mmCIF file of C-alpha atoms and ligand atoms in Angstrom:
data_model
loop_
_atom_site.group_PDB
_atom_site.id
_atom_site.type_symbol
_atom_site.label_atom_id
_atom_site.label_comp_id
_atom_site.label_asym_id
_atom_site.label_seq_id
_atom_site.Cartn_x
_atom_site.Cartn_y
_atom_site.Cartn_z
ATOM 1 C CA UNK H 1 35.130 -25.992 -32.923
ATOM 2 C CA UNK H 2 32.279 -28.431 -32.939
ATOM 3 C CA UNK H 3 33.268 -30.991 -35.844
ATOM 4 C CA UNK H 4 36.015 -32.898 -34.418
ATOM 5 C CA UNK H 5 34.584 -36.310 -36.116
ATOM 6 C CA UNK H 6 31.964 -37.507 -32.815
ATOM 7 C CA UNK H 7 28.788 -38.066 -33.266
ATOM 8 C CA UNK H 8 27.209 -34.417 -31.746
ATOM 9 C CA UNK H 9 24.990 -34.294 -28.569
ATOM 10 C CA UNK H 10 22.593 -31.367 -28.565
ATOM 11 C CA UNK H 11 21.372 -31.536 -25.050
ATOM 12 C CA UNK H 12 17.893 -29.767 -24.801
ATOM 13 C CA UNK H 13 17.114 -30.086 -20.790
ATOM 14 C CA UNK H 14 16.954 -26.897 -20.266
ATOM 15 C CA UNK H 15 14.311 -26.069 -22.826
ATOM 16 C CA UNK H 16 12.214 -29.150 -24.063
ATOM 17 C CA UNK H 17 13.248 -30.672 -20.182
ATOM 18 C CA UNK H 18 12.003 -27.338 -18.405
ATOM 19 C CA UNK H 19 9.380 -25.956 -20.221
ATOM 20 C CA UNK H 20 7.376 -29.304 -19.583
ATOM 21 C CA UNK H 21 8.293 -29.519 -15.664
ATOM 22 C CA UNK H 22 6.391 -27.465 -12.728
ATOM 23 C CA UNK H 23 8.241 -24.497 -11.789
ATOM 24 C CA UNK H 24 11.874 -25.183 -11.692
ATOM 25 C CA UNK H 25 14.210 -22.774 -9.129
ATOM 26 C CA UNK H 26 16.947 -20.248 -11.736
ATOM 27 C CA UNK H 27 19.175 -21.272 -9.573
ATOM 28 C CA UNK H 28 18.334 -25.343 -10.458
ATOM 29 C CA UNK H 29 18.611 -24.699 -14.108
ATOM 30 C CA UNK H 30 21.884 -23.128 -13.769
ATOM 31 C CA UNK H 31 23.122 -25.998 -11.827
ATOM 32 C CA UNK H 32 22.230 -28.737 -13.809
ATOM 33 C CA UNK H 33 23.039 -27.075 -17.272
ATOM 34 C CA UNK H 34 26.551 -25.954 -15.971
ATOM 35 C CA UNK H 35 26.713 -30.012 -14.607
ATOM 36 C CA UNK H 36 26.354 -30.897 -18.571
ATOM 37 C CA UNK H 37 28.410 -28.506 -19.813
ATOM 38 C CA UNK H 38 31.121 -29.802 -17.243
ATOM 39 C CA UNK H 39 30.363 -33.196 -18.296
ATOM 40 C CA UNK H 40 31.738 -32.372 -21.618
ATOM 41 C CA UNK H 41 28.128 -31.431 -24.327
ATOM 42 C CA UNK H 42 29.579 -29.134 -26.237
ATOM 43 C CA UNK H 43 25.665 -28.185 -27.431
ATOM 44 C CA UNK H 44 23.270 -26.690 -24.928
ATOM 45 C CA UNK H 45 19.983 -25.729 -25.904
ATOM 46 C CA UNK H 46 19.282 -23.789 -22.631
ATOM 47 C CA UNK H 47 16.355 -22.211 -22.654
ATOM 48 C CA UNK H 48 13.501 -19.910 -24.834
ATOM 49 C CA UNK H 49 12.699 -16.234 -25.469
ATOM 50 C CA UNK H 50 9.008 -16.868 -25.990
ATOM 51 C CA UNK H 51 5.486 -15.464 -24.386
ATOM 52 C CA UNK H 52 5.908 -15.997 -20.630
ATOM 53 C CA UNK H 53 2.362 -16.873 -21.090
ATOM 54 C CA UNK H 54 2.778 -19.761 -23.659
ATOM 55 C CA UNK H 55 5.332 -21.164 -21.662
ATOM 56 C CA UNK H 56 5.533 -19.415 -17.993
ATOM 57 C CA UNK H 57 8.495 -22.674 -17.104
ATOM 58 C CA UNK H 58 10.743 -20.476 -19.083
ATOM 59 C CA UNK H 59 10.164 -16.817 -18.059
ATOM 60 C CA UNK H 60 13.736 -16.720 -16.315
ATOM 61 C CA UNK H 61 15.634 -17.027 -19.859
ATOM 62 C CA UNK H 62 17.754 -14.305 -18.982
ATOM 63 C CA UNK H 63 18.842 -15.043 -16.105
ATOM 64 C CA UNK H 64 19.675 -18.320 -17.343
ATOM 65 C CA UNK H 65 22.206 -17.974 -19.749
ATOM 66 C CA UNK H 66 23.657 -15.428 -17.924
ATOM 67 C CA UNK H 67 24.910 -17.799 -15.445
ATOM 68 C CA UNK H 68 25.814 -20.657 -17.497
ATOM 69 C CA UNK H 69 30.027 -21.496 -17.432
ATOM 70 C CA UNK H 70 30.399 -20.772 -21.600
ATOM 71 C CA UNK H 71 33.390 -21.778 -22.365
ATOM 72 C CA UNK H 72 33.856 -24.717 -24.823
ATOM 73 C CA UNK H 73 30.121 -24.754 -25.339
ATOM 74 C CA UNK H 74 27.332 -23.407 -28.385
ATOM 75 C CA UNK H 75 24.719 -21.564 -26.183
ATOM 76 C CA UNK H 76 21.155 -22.266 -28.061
ATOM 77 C CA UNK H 77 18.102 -20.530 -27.319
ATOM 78 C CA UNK H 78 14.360 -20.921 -29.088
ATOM 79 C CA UNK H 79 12.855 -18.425 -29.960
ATOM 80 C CA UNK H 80 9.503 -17.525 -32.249
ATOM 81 C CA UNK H 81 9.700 -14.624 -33.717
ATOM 82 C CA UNK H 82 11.866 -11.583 -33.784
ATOM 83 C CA UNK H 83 10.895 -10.433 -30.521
ATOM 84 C CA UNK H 84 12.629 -13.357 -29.339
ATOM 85 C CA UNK H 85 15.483 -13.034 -31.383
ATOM 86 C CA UNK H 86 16.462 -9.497 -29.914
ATOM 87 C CA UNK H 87 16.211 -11.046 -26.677
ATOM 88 C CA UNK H 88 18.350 -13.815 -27.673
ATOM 89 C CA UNK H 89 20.494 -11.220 -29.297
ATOM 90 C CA UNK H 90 21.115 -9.303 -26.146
ATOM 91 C CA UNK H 91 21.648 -12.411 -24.257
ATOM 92 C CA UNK H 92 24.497 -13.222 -26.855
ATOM 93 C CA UNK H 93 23.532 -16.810 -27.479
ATOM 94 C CA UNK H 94 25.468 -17.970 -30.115
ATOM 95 C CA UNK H 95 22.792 -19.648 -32.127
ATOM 96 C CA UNK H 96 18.919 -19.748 -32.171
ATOM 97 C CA UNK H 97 16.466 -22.785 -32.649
ATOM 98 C CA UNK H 98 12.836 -21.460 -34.594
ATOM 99 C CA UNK H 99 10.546 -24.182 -34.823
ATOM 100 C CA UNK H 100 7.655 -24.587 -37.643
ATOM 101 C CA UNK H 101 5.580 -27.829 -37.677
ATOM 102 C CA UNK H 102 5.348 -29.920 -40.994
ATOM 103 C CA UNK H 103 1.406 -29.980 -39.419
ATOM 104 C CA UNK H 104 -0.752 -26.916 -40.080
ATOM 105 C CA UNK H 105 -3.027 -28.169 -37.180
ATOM 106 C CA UNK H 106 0.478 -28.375 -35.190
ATOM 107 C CA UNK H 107 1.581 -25.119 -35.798
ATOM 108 C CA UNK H 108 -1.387 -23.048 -35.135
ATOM 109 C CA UNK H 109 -1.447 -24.592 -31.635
ATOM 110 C CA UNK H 110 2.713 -24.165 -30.709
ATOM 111 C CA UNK H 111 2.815 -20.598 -32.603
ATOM 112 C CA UNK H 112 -0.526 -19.612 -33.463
ATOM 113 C CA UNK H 113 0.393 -19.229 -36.955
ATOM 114 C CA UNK H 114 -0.076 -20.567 -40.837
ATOM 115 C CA UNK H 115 2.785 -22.799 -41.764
ATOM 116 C CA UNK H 116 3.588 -20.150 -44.600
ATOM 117 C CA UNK H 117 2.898 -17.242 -42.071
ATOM 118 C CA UNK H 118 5.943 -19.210 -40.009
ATOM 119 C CA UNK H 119 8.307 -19.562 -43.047
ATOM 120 C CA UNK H 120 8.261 -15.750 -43.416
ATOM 121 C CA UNK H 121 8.781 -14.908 -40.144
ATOM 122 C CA UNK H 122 11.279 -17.780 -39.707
ATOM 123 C CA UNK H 123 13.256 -15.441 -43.034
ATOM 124 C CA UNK H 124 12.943 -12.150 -41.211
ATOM 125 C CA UNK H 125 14.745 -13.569 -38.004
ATOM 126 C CA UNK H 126 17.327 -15.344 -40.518
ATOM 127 C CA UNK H 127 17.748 -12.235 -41.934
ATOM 128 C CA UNK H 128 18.857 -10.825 -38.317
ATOM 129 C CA UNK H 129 20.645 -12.920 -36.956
ATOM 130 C CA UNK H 130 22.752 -13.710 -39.852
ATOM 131 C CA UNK H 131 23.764 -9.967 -40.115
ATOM 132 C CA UNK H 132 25.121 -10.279 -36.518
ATOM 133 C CA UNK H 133 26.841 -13.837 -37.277
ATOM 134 C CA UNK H 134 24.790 -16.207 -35.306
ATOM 135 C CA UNK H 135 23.215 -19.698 -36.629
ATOM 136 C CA UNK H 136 19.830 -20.357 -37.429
ATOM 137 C CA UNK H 137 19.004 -24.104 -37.348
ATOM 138 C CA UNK H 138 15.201 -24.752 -38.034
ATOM 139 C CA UNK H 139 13.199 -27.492 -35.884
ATOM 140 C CA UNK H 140 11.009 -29.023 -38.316
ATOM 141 C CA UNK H 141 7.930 -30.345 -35.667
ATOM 142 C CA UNK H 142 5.691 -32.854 -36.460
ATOM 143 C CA UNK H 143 8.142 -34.098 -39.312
ATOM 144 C CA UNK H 144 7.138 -38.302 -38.664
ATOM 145 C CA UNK H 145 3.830 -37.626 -37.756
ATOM 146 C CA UNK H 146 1.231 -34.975 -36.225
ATOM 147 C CA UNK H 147 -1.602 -36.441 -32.898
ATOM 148 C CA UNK H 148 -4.191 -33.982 -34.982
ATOM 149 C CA UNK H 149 -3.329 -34.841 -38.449
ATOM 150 C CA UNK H 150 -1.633 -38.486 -37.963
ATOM 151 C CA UNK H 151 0.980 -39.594 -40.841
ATOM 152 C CA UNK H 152 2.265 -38.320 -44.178
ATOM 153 C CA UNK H 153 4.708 -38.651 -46.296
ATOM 154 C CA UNK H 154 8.026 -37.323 -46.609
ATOM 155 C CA UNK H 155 6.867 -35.460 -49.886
ATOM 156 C CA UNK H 156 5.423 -32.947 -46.762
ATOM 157 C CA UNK H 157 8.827 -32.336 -45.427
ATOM 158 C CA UNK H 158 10.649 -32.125 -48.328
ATOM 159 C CA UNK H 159 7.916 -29.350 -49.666
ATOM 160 C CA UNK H 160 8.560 -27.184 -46.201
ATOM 161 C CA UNK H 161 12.571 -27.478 -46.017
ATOM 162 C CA UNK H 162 12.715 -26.161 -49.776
ATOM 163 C CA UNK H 163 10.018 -23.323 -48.663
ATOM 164 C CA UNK H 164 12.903 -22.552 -46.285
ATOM 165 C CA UNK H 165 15.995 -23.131 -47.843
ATOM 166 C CA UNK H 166 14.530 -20.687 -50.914
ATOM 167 C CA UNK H 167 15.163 -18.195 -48.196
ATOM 168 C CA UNK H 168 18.345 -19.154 -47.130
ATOM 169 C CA UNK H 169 18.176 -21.440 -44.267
ATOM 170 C CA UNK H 170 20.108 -24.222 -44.671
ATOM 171 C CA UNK H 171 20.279 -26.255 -41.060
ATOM 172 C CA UNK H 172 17.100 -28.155 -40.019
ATOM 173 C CA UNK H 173 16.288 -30.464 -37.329
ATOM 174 C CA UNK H 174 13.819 -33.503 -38.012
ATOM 175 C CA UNK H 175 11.605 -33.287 -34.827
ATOM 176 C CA UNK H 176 9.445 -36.647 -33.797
ATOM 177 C CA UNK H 177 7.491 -34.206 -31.492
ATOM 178 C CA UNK H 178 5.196 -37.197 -29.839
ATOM 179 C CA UNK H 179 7.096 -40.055 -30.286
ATOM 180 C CA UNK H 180 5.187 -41.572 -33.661
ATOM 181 C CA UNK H 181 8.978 -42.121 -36.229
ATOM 182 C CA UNK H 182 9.976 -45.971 -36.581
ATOM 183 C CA UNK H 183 13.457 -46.802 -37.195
ATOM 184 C CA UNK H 184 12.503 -47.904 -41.003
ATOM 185 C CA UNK H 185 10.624 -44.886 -41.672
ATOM 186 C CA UNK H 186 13.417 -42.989 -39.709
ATOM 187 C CA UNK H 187 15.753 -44.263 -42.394
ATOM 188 C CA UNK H 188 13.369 -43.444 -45.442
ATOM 189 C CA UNK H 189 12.806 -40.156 -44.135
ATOM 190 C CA UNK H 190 16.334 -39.372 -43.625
ATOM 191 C CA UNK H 191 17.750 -40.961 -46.790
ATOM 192 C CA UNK H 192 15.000 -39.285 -49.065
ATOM 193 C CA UNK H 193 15.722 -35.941 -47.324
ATOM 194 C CA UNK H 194 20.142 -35.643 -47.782
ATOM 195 C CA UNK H 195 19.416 -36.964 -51.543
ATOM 196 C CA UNK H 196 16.898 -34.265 -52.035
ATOM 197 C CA UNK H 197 18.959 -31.664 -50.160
ATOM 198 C CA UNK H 198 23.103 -32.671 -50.367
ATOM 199 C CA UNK H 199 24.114 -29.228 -49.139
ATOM 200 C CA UNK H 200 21.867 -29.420 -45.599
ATOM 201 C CA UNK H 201 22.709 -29.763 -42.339
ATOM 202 C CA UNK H 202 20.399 -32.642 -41.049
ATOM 203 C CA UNK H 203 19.698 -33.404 -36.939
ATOM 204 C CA UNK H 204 16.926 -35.639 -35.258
ATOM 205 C CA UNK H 205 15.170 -34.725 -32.445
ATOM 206 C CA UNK H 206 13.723 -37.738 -31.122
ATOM 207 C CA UNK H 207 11.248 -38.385 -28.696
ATOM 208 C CA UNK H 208 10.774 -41.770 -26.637
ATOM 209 C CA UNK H 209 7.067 -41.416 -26.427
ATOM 210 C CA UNK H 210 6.468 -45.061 -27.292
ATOM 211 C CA UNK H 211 9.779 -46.927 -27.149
ATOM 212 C CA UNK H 212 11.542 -46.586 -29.741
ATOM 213 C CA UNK H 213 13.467 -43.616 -29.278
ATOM 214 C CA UNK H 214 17.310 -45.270 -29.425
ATOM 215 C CA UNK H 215 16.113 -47.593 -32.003
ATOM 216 C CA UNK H 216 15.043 -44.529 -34.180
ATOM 217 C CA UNK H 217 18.374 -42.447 -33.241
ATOM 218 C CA UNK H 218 20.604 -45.759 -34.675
ATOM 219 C CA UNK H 219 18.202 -45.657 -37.452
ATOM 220 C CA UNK H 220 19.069 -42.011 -38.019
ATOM 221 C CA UNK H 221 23.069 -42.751 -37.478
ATOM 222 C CA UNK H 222 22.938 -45.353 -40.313
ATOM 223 C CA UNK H 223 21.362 -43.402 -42.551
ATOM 224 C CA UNK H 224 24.032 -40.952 -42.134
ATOM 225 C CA UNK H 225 22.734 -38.483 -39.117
ATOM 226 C CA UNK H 226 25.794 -36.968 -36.911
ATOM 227 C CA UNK H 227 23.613 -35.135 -34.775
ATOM 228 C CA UNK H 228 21.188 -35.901 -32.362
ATOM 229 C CA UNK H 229 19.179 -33.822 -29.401
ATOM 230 C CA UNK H 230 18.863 -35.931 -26.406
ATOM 231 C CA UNK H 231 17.845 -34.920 -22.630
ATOM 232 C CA UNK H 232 19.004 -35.526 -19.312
ATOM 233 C CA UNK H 233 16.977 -37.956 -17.977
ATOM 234 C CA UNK H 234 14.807 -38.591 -20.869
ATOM 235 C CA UNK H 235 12.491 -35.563 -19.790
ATOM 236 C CA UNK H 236 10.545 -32.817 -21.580
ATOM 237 C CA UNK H 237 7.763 -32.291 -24.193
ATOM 238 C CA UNK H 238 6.241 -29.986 -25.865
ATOM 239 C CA UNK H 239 3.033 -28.587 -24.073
ATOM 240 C CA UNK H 240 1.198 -28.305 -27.046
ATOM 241 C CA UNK H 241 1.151 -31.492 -28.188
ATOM 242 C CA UNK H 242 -1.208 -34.098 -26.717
ATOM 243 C CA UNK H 243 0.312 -37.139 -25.612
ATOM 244 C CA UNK H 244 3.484 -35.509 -25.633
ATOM 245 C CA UNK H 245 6.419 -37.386 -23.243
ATOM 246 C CA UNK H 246 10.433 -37.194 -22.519
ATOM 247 C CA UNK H 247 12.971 -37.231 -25.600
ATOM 248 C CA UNK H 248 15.946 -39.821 -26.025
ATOM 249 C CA UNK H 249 17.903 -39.484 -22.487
ATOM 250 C CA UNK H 250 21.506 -37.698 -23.191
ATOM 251 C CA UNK H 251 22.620 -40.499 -21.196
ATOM 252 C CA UNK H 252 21.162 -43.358 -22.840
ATOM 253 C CA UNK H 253 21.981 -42.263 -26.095
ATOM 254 C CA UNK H 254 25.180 -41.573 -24.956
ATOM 255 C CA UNK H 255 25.823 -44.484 -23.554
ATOM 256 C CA UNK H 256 24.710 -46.606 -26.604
ATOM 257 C CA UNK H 257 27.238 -44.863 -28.722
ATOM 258 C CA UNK H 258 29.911 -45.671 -26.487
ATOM 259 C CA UNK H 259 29.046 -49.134 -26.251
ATOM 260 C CA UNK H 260 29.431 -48.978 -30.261
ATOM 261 C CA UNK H 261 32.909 -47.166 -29.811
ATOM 262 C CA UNK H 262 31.216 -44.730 -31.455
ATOM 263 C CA UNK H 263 33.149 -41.660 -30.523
ATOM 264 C CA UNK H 264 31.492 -39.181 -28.136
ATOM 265 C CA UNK H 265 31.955 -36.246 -26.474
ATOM 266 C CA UNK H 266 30.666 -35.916 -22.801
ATOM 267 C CA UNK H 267 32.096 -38.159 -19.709
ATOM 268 C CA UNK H 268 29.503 -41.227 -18.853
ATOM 269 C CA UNK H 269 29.962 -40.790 -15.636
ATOM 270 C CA UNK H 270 29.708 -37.350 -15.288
ATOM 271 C CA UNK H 271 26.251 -37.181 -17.206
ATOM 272 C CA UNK H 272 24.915 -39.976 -14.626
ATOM 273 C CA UNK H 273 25.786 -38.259 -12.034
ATOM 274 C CA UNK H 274 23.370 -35.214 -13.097
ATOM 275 C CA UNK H 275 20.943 -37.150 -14.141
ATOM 276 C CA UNK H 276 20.799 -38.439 -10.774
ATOM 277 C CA UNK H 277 21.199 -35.109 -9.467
ATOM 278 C CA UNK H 278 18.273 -33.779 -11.800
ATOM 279 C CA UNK H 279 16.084 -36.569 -10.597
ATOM 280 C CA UNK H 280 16.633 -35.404 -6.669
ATOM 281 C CA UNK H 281 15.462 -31.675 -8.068
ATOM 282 C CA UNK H 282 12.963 -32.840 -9.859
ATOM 283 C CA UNK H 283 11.626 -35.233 -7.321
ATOM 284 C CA UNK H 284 10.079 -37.867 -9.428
ATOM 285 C CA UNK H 285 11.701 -41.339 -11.000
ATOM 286 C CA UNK H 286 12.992 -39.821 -14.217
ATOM 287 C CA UNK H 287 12.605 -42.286 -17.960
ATOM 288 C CA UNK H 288 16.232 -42.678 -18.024
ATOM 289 C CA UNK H 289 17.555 -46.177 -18.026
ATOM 290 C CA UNK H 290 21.051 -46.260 -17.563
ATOM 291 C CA UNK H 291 20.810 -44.107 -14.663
ATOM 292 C CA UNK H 292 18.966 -46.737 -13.106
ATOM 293 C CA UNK H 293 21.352 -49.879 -14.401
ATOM 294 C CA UNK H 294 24.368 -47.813 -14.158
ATOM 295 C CA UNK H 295 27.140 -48.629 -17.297
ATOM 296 C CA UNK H 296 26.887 -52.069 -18.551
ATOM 297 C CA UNK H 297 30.741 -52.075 -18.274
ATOM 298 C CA UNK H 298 30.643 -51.581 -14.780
ATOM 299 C CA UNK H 299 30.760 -54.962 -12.941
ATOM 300 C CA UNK H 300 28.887 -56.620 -9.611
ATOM 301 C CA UNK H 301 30.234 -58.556 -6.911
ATOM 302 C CA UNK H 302 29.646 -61.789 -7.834
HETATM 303 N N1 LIG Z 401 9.301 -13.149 -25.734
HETATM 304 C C1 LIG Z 401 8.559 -12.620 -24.750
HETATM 305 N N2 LIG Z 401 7.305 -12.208 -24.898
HETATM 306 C C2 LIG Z 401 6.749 -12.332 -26.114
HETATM 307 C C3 LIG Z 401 7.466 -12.875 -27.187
HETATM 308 C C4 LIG Z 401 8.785 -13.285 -26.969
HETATM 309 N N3 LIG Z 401 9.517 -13.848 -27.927
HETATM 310 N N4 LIG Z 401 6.667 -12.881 -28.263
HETATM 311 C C5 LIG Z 401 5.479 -12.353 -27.890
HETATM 312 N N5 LIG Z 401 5.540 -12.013 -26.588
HETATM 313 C C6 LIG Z 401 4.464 -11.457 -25.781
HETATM 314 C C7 LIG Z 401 3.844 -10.237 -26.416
HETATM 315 O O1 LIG Z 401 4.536 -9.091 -26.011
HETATM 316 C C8 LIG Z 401 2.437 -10.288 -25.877
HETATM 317 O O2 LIG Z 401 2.446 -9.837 -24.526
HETATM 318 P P1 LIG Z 401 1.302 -8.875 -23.965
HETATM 319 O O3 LIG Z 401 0.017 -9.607 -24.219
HETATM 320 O O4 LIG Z 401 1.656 -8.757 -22.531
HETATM 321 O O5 LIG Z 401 1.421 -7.630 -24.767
HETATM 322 C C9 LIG Z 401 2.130 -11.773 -25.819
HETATM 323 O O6 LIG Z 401 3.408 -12.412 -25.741
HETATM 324 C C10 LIG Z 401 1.381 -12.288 -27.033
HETATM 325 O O7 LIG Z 401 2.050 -11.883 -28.205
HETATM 326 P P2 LIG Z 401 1.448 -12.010 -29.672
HETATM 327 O O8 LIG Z 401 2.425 -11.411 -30.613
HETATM 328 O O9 LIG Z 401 0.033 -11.486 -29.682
HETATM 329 O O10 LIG Z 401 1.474 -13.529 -29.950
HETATM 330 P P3 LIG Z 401 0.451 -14.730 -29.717
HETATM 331 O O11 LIG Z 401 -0.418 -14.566 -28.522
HETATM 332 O O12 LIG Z 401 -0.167 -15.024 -31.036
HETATM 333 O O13 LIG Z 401 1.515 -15.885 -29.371
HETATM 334 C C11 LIG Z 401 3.770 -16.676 -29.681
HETATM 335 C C12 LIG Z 401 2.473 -16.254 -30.323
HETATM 336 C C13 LIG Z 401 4.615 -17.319 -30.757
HETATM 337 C C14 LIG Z 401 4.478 -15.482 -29.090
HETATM 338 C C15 LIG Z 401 3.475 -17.688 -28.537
HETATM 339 O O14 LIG Z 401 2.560 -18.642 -29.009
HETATM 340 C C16 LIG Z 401 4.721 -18.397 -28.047
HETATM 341 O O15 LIG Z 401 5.598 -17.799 -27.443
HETATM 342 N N6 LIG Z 401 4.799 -19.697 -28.281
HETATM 343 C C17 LIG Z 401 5.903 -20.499 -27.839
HETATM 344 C C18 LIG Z 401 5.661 -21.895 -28.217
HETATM 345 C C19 LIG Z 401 6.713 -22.823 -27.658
HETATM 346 O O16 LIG Z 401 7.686 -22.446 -27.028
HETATM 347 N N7 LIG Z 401 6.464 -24.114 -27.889
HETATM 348 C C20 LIG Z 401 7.295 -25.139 -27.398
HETATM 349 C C21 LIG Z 401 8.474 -25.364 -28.258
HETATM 350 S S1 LIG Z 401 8.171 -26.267 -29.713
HETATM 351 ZN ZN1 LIG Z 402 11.021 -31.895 -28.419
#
């Protein structure tokens, strides 16, 4: 269903979005997320089954999903360990997200374990939700960079993906958790990472924490990415992460693509419109851009 040749939007607003916001109202979640299915994402990562004390944003998971309009859509929670993934399970998502940082320092914060203790428990939730037929896709934090640890080299990466894909998992998504990929080191990641592993499914996960969020997504696309996680807005973060701000805007990135005649799924419009709906809930002046400028094709009175 979800390979018809576009480029593929992931939109994460309702978990990297929400579990960096105050308290957002259920019944505001549900109405934004069922605004970007409408707008035509055919990718939602919704929400998480973690501790509702690591990240008390998202304690209404449940709820969530149950109220989202699934039709034409892959439903995407996070989870952390196999607690999670029963709860996803029961929720029916149709695929999970389980996240291990490249950074040891990284990981012990998000999931308060080892990077190996991760990889094992990342094989024992493979294991389960592969035997009921739902994808695993594995968000690689930290990959360009760690705020404890600083840089390293793709070597790093390379070493955790074949850690993983020795058990199996074969879908990963490069995460720029705070912002620190440049396009050139975007495209030397990337490039290294499909020669060393033809058969994987690669993503990025981009965040605009210093600028150069669409420059890194375009260095991404011409190094052969399809995929890309973007949010409405340009919101979200992950909370433990210093320094962490908003990933790529859906819109923006969106919008870029079009402007490329890069096929797309979703409706321009449509996504402005929530994001200007998201910015009334949220009550703040959200990082998007094009919801500001509107669509460069659309013309002034001169
Ligand atoms: N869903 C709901 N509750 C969960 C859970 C899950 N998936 N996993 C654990 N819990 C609960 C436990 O029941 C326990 O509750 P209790 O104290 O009331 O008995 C509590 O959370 C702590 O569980 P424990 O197994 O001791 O784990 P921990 O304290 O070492 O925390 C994680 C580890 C992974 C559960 C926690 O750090 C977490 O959920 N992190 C999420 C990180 C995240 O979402 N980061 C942003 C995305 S990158
Ligand atoms: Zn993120």
């Amino acid at each position: 269903m979800l390979d018809n040749g576009n480029v593929l939007l992931t939109d994460v607003t309702g978990r990297d979005g929400f579990q960096m916001e105050d308290w957002v109202e259920t019944e505001d979640k549900i109405s934004i997320i069922n605004e970007i299915i409408a707008a035509g994402v055919r990718r939602i990562e919704a929400t998480s089954f973690v501790s509702p004390r690591a990240v008390p944003q998202l304690k209404d998971a449940k709820k969530v999903i149950e109220h989202l309009h699934r039709e034409n859509v892959s439903i995407i929670a996070l989870i952390p360990n196999v607690k999670g993934a029963e709860f996803a399970l029961e929720s029916n998502v149709d695929e999970v997200n389980v996240v291990v940082s490249v950074s040891e320092t990284h990981n012990k914060k998000n999931v308060n374990k080892t990077v190996d203790e991760s990889i094992t428990g990342i094989a024992d939730i493979y294991q389960l939700m592969e035997s009921n037929g739902k994808k695993v896709n594995v968000g690689l934090a930290t990959t360009f960079g760690c705020p404890f640890e600083g840089l390293y080299e793709v070597g790093r990466v390379h070493e955790v993906i074949k850690k993983l894909t020795a058990k199996g998992l074969d879908r990963f998504m490069l995460a720029d958790t705070t912002g620190m990929a440049n396009p050139l080191q975007v495209s030397r990641f990337v490039k290294r990472l499909k020669d060393d592993f033809p058969d994987v499914d690669l993503s990025l996960h981009l965040h605009n924490t210093r600028g150069m969020g669409l420059a890194n997504v375009l260095a991404g696309y011409d190094a052969g990415i399809r995929s890309f996680d973007a949010s409405l807005g340009g919101i979200g973060g992950c909370p433990f992460a210093p320094g962490a701000t908003g990933n790529v805007a859906l819109e923006d990135v969106a919008h870029m693509f079009d402007q490329m005649n890069i096929p797309i799924d979703p409706d321009l419009n449509k996504l402005l419109a929530a994001a200007r709906k998201l910015e009334k809930v949220l009550g703040y002046k959200l990082p998007g851009q094009v919801m500001k400028a509107g669509l460069s094709t659309d013309l002034h009175q001169a």
